[in-house]
Amino acid sequence: MPKRVDHEEKRRDLAEALFRIASTRGLQSVTLRAVAAEAGVSMFQIQYYFPTKEEMLRHAWQRITELGAERAGQRIAEAMRTGDERAVMRACLLAVLPTDERSRMLCAVQIAYFALDVTRGGQAPDQQAMMPYLVRLLVDQLGLARKRDRVPSHLDLQLEADALATMTAGLLSAMLVDAYDAKQAEEIVDYRLGQLFSA
């Protein structure tokens, strides 16, 4: 009996091969042929799943966002159960930072996509989707904290959330070049949240 092929699993495997190339050599090195070689499959096989490089890049970006959401979702869900807005915001901010080899690779791939977006004038897939989602979560938590008088009433919730998200994006980049380690990044996040929740 012929072996049944799990097409979604195969697509994920090809995305992983793309991640390995992009995280070390950048997206400019990603081609159908390079991904086929990295994954140990034929060009025929890769073109069956991705007829063009653009389709492959789009799928890989969707996979990156799925993996990020899975990773962040578990951490945020645990914090949500505490009912503590500060803990939820901390989980949101720390969840996007590279804290191990796997998350470091995925963050490096995200940066490669951002660079592609800049050089191609905003053409990379759905880049704007990630930051607003994080910002919305932060705005919601700050709003709840303000109702409970845990943060100053005069805060501009949108600007504070934007500032926190931007700080975290900067930390992510700095961690990838070893300017900060995970412990230092955590201290910076805790310091900033400590200032906000000092009311």
mmCIF file of C-alpha atoms in Angstrom:
data_model
loop_
_atom_site.group_PDB
_atom_site.id
_atom_site.type_symbol
_atom_site.label_atom_id
_atom_site.label_comp_id
_atom_site.label_asym_id
_atom_site.label_seq_id
_atom_site.Cartn_x
_atom_site.Cartn_y
_atom_site.Cartn_z
ATOM 1 C CA MET A 1 0.000 0.000 0.000
ATOM 2 C CA PRO A 2 1.508 3.394 -0.971
ATOM 3 C CA LYS A 3 2.563 5.681 1.858
ATOM 4 C CA ARG A 4 0.088 8.484 2.484
ATOM 5 C CA VAL A 5 1.678 11.925 2.244
ATOM 6 C CA ASP A 6 0.727 14.565 4.815
ATOM 7 C CA HIS A 7 0.822 17.630 2.579
ATOM 8 C CA GLU A 8 0.638 20.125 5.444
ATOM 9 C CA GLU A 9 3.515 18.434 7.224
ATOM 10 C CA LYS A 10 5.523 18.540 3.996
ATOM 11 C CA ARG A 11 4.841 22.272 3.623
ATOM 12 C CA ARG A 12 5.976 22.815 7.216
ATOM 13 C CA ASP A 13 9.175 20.856 6.534
ATOM 14 C CA LEU A 14 9.901 23.033 3.503
ATOM 15 C CA ALA A 15 9.228 26.165 5.539
ATOM 16 C CA GLU A 16 11.728 24.930 8.148
ATOM 17 C CA ALA A 17 14.330 24.499 5.406
ATOM 18 C CA LEU A 18 13.637 28.059 4.274
ATOM 19 C CA PHE A 19 14.013 29.279 7.878
ATOM 20 C CA ARG A 20 17.436 27.661 8.183
ATOM 21 C CA ILE A 21 18.642 29.398 5.034
ATOM 22 C CA ALA A 22 17.068 32.793 5.816
ATOM 23 C CA SER A 23 18.317 32.876 9.431
ATOM 24 C CA THR A 24 21.947 32.397 8.413
ATOM 25 C CA ARG A 25 22.199 33.798 4.880
ATOM 26 C CA GLY A 26 19.189 36.115 4.514
ATOM 27 C CA LEU A 27 16.163 35.885 2.253
ATOM 28 C CA GLN A 28 18.227 36.924 -0.765
ATOM 29 C CA SER A 29 19.725 33.412 -0.626
ATOM 30 C CA VAL A 30 16.318 31.746 -0.620
ATOM 31 C CA THR A 31 15.451 30.150 -3.954
ATOM 32 C CA LEU A 32 13.336 27.125 -4.811
ATOM 33 C CA ARG A 33 16.519 25.243 -5.664
ATOM 34 C CA ALA A 34 18.263 26.237 -2.410
ATOM 35 C CA VAL A 35 15.271 25.195 -0.299
ATOM 36 C CA ALA A 36 14.967 21.915 -2.204
ATOM 37 C CA ALA A 37 18.644 21.169 -1.499
ATOM 38 C CA GLU A 38 18.327 22.150 2.185
ATOM 39 C CA ALA A 39 15.231 19.975 2.591
ATOM 40 C CA GLY A 40 16.734 17.068 0.627
ATOM 41 C CA VAL A 41 13.940 16.969 -1.957
ATOM 42 C CA SER A 42 13.799 17.319 -5.725
ATOM 43 C CA MET A 43 12.880 20.486 -7.587
ATOM 44 C CA PHE A 44 9.807 18.643 -8.836
ATOM 45 C CA GLN A 45 8.664 18.065 -5.258
ATOM 46 C CA ILE A 46 9.154 21.642 -4.133
ATOM 47 C CA GLN A 47 7.413 23.026 -7.224
ATOM 48 C CA TYR A 48 4.475 20.732 -6.515
ATOM 49 C CA TYR A 49 3.929 22.617 -3.254
ATOM 50 C CA PHE A 50 5.226 26.040 -4.277
ATOM 51 C CA PRO A 51 5.169 26.830 -8.017
ATOM 52 C CA THR A 52 6.883 30.178 -7.359
ATOM 53 C CA LYS A 53 9.320 31.647 -4.866
ATOM 54 C CA GLU A 54 6.707 34.268 -3.900
ATOM 55 C CA GLU A 55 4.222 31.581 -2.877
ATOM 56 C CA MET A 56 6.909 29.853 -0.842
ATOM 57 C CA LEU A 57 7.872 33.110 0.896
ATOM 58 C CA ARG A 58 4.236 33.887 1.670
ATOM 59 C CA HIS A 59 3.628 30.448 3.139
ATOM 60 C CA ALA A 60 6.798 30.644 5.243
ATOM 61 C CA TRP A 61 5.712 34.026 6.638
ATOM 62 C CA GLN A 62 2.314 32.589 7.578
ATOM 63 C CA ARG A 63 4.109 29.737 9.307
ATOM 64 C CA ILE A 64 6.322 32.177 11.227
ATOM 65 C CA THR A 65 3.264 34.039 12.493
ATOM 66 C CA GLU A 66 1.577 30.764 13.493
ATOM 67 C CA LEU A 67 4.636 29.638 15.456
ATOM 68 C CA GLY A 68 4.943 33.023 17.139
ATOM 69 C CA ALA A 69 1.274 32.978 18.111
ATOM 70 C CA GLU A 70 1.574 29.454 19.525
ATOM 71 C CA ARG A 71 4.604 30.403 21.593
ATOM 72 C CA ALA A 72 3.150 33.665 22.858
ATOM 73 C CA GLY A 73 -0.342 32.249 23.354
ATOM 74 C CA GLN A 74 0.683 29.722 25.979
ATOM 75 C CA ARG A 75 2.647 32.254 28.004
ATOM 76 C CA ILE A 76 -0.069 34.903 27.772
ATOM 77 C CA ALA A 77 -2.837 32.423 28.659
ATOM 78 C CA GLU A 78 -0.978 31.483 31.850
ATOM 79 C CA ALA A 79 -0.599 35.157 32.783
ATOM 80 C CA MET A 80 -4.270 35.857 32.014
ATOM 81 C CA ARG A 81 -5.295 33.316 34.622
ATOM 82 C CA THR A 82 -3.647 35.451 37.310
ATOM 83 C CA GLY A 83 -5.953 38.422 36.591
ATOM 84 C CA ASP A 84 -2.893 40.686 36.886
ATOM 85 C CA GLU A 85 -2.610 43.187 34.021
ATOM 86 C CA ARG A 86 1.077 43.778 34.658
ATOM 87 C CA ALA A 87 1.777 40.034 34.450
ATOM 88 C CA VAL A 88 -0.170 39.806 31.186
ATOM 89 C CA MET A 89 1.718 42.751 29.678
ATOM 90 C CA ARG A 90 5.017 41.254 30.804
ATOM 91 C CA ALA A 91 4.109 37.955 29.150
ATOM 92 C CA CYS A 92 3.115 39.766 25.937
ATOM 93 C CA LEU A 93 6.417 41.637 25.748
ATOM 94 C CA LEU A 94 8.720 38.769 26.725
ATOM 95 C CA ALA A 95 6.978 36.282 24.440
ATOM 96 C CA VAL A 96 8.268 38.006 21.310
ATOM 97 C CA LEU A 97 11.925 38.009 22.417
ATOM 98 C CA PRO A 98 14.468 35.332 21.429
ATOM 99 C CA THR A 99 15.237 33.318 24.557
ATOM 100 C CA ASP A 100 16.548 30.054 23.058
ATOM 101 C CA GLU A 101 18.071 28.803 19.806
ATOM 102 C CA ARG A 102 14.694 28.058 18.230
ATOM 103 C CA SER A 103 13.162 31.463 18.964
ATOM 104 C CA ARG A 104 16.444 33.130 17.981
ATOM 105 C CA MET A 105 16.274 31.494 14.554
ATOM 106 C CA LEU A 106 12.629 32.471 14.069
ATOM 107 C CA CYS A 107 13.332 36.064 15.139
ATOM 108 C CA ALA A 108 16.241 36.229 12.688
ATOM 109 C CA VAL A 109 13.885 35.102 9.924
ATOM 110 C CA GLN A 110 11.374 37.789 10.923
ATOM 111 C CA ILE A 111 14.116 40.412 10.677
ATOM 112 C CA ALA A 112 15.018 39.067 7.231
ATOM 113 C CA TYR A 113 11.409 39.549 6.149
ATOM 114 C CA PHE A 114 11.381 43.089 7.562
ATOM 115 C CA ALA A 115 14.529 43.867 5.566
ATOM 116 C CA LEU A 116 12.872 42.488 2.446
ATOM 117 C CA ASP A 117 9.847 44.673 3.114
ATOM 118 C CA VAL A 118 12.023 47.787 3.396
ATOM 119 C CA THR A 119 13.984 47.106 0.223
ATOM 120 C CA ARG A 120 10.897 46.215 -1.785
ATOM 121 C CA GLY A 121 8.714 49.080 -0.627
ATOM 122 C CA GLY A 122 6.319 47.229 1.663
ATOM 123 C CA GLN A 123 5.744 44.225 -0.597
ATOM 124 C CA ALA A 124 6.502 41.427 1.823
ATOM 125 C CA PRO A 125 3.475 39.503 3.118
ATOM 126 C CA ASP A 126 1.371 40.965 5.925
ATOM 127 C CA GLN A 127 4.229 42.542 7.867
ATOM 128 C CA GLN A 128 1.927 45.037 9.544
ATOM 129 C CA ALA A 129 -0.216 42.327 11.146
ATOM 130 C CA MET A 130 2.067 41.504 14.087
ATOM 131 C CA MET A 131 2.758 44.816 15.796
ATOM 132 C CA PRO A 132 -0.860 46.069 15.916
ATOM 133 C CA TYR A 133 -1.968 42.792 17.541
ATOM 134 C CA LEU A 134 0.602 43.210 20.311
ATOM 135 C CA VAL A 135 -0.307 46.881 20.716
ATOM 136 C CA ARG A 136 -4.032 46.074 21.008
ATOM 137 C CA LEU A 137 -3.315 43.560 23.755
ATOM 138 C CA LEU A 138 -1.241 46.130 25.629
ATOM 139 C CA VAL A 139 -3.880 48.864 25.229
ATOM 140 C CA ASP A 140 -6.565 46.513 26.583
ATOM 141 C CA GLN A 141 -4.473 45.571 29.616
ATOM 142 C CA LEU A 142 -3.528 49.185 30.341
ATOM 143 C CA GLY A 143 -7.209 50.117 30.138
ATOM 144 C CA LEU A 144 -8.117 47.447 32.681
ATOM 145 C CA ALA A 145 -5.262 48.533 34.942
ATOM 146 C CA ARG A 146 -6.384 52.168 34.752
ATOM 147 C CA LYS A 147 -9.920 51.215 35.814
ATOM 148 C CA ARG A 148 -8.394 49.579 38.891
ATOM 149 C CA ASP A 149 -6.138 52.607 39.571
ATOM 150 C CA ARG A 150 -3.016 50.552 38.998
ATOM 151 C CA VAL A 151 -1.567 52.977 36.421
ATOM 152 C CA PRO A 152 -1.814 56.795 36.308
ATOM 153 C CA SER A 153 -5.161 58.055 35.022
ATOM 154 C CA HIS A 154 -3.530 60.610 32.684
ATOM 155 C CA LEU A 155 -1.742 57.964 30.579
ATOM 156 C CA ASP A 156 -2.289 57.972 26.823
ATOM 157 C CA LEU A 157 -2.913 54.240 26.531
ATOM 158 C CA GLN A 158 -2.249 54.072 22.787
ATOM 159 C CA LEU A 159 1.067 55.933 23.014
ATOM 160 C CA GLU A 160 2.203 53.875 26.001
ATOM 161 C CA ALA A 161 1.366 50.653 24.194
ATOM 162 C CA ASP A 162 3.143 51.861 21.031
ATOM 163 C CA ALA A 163 6.206 52.811 23.085
ATOM 164 C CA LEU A 164 6.317 49.402 24.798
ATOM 165 C CA ALA A 165 5.948 47.519 21.510
ATOM 166 C CA THR A 166 8.658 49.641 19.897
ATOM 167 C CA MET A 167 10.968 49.098 22.877
ATOM 168 C CA THR A 168 10.476 45.350 22.553
ATOM 169 C CA ALA A 169 11.180 45.418 18.813
ATOM 170 C CA GLY A 170 14.431 47.236 19.586
ATOM 171 C CA LEU A 171 15.329 44.689 22.258
ATOM 172 C CA LEU A 172 14.652 41.851 19.820
ATOM 173 C CA SER A 173 17.113 43.285 17.301
ATOM 174 C CA ALA A 174 19.692 44.028 19.998
ATOM 175 C CA MET A 175 19.458 40.483 21.354
ATOM 176 C CA LEU A 176 20.107 39.033 17.905
ATOM 177 C CA VAL A 177 23.459 40.853 17.771
ATOM 178 C CA ASP A 178 24.209 39.920 21.408
ATOM 179 C CA ALA A 179 23.998 43.495 22.702
ATOM 180 C CA TYR A 180 21.677 42.171 25.435
ATOM 181 C CA ASP A 181 21.048 38.695 26.763
ATOM 182 C CA ALA A 182 17.652 37.350 27.869
ATOM 183 C CA LYS A 183 18.223 38.305 31.525
ATOM 184 C CA GLN A 184 19.108 41.899 30.653
ATOM 185 C CA ALA A 185 16.120 42.199 28.322
ATOM 186 C CA GLU A 186 13.854 40.888 31.075
ATOM 187 C CA GLU A 187 15.254 43.462 33.496
ATOM 188 C CA ILE A 188 14.564 46.268 31.001
ATOM 189 C CA VAL A 189 10.968 45.106 30.496
ATOM 190 C CA ASP A 190 10.445 44.810 34.257
ATOM 191 C CA TYR A 191 11.942 48.256 34.857
ATOM 192 C CA ARG A 192 9.631 49.896 32.321
ATOM 193 C CA LEU A 193 6.558 48.097 33.636
ATOM 194 C CA GLY A 194 7.593 49.050 37.171
ATOM 195 C CA GLN A 195 7.500 52.714 36.132
ATOM 196 C CA LEU A 196 4.034 52.326 34.610
ATOM 197 C CA PHE A 197 2.563 50.407 37.546
ATOM 198 C CA SER A 198 3.961 52.683 40.244
ATOM 199 C CA ALA A 199 0.658 54.565 40.715
#
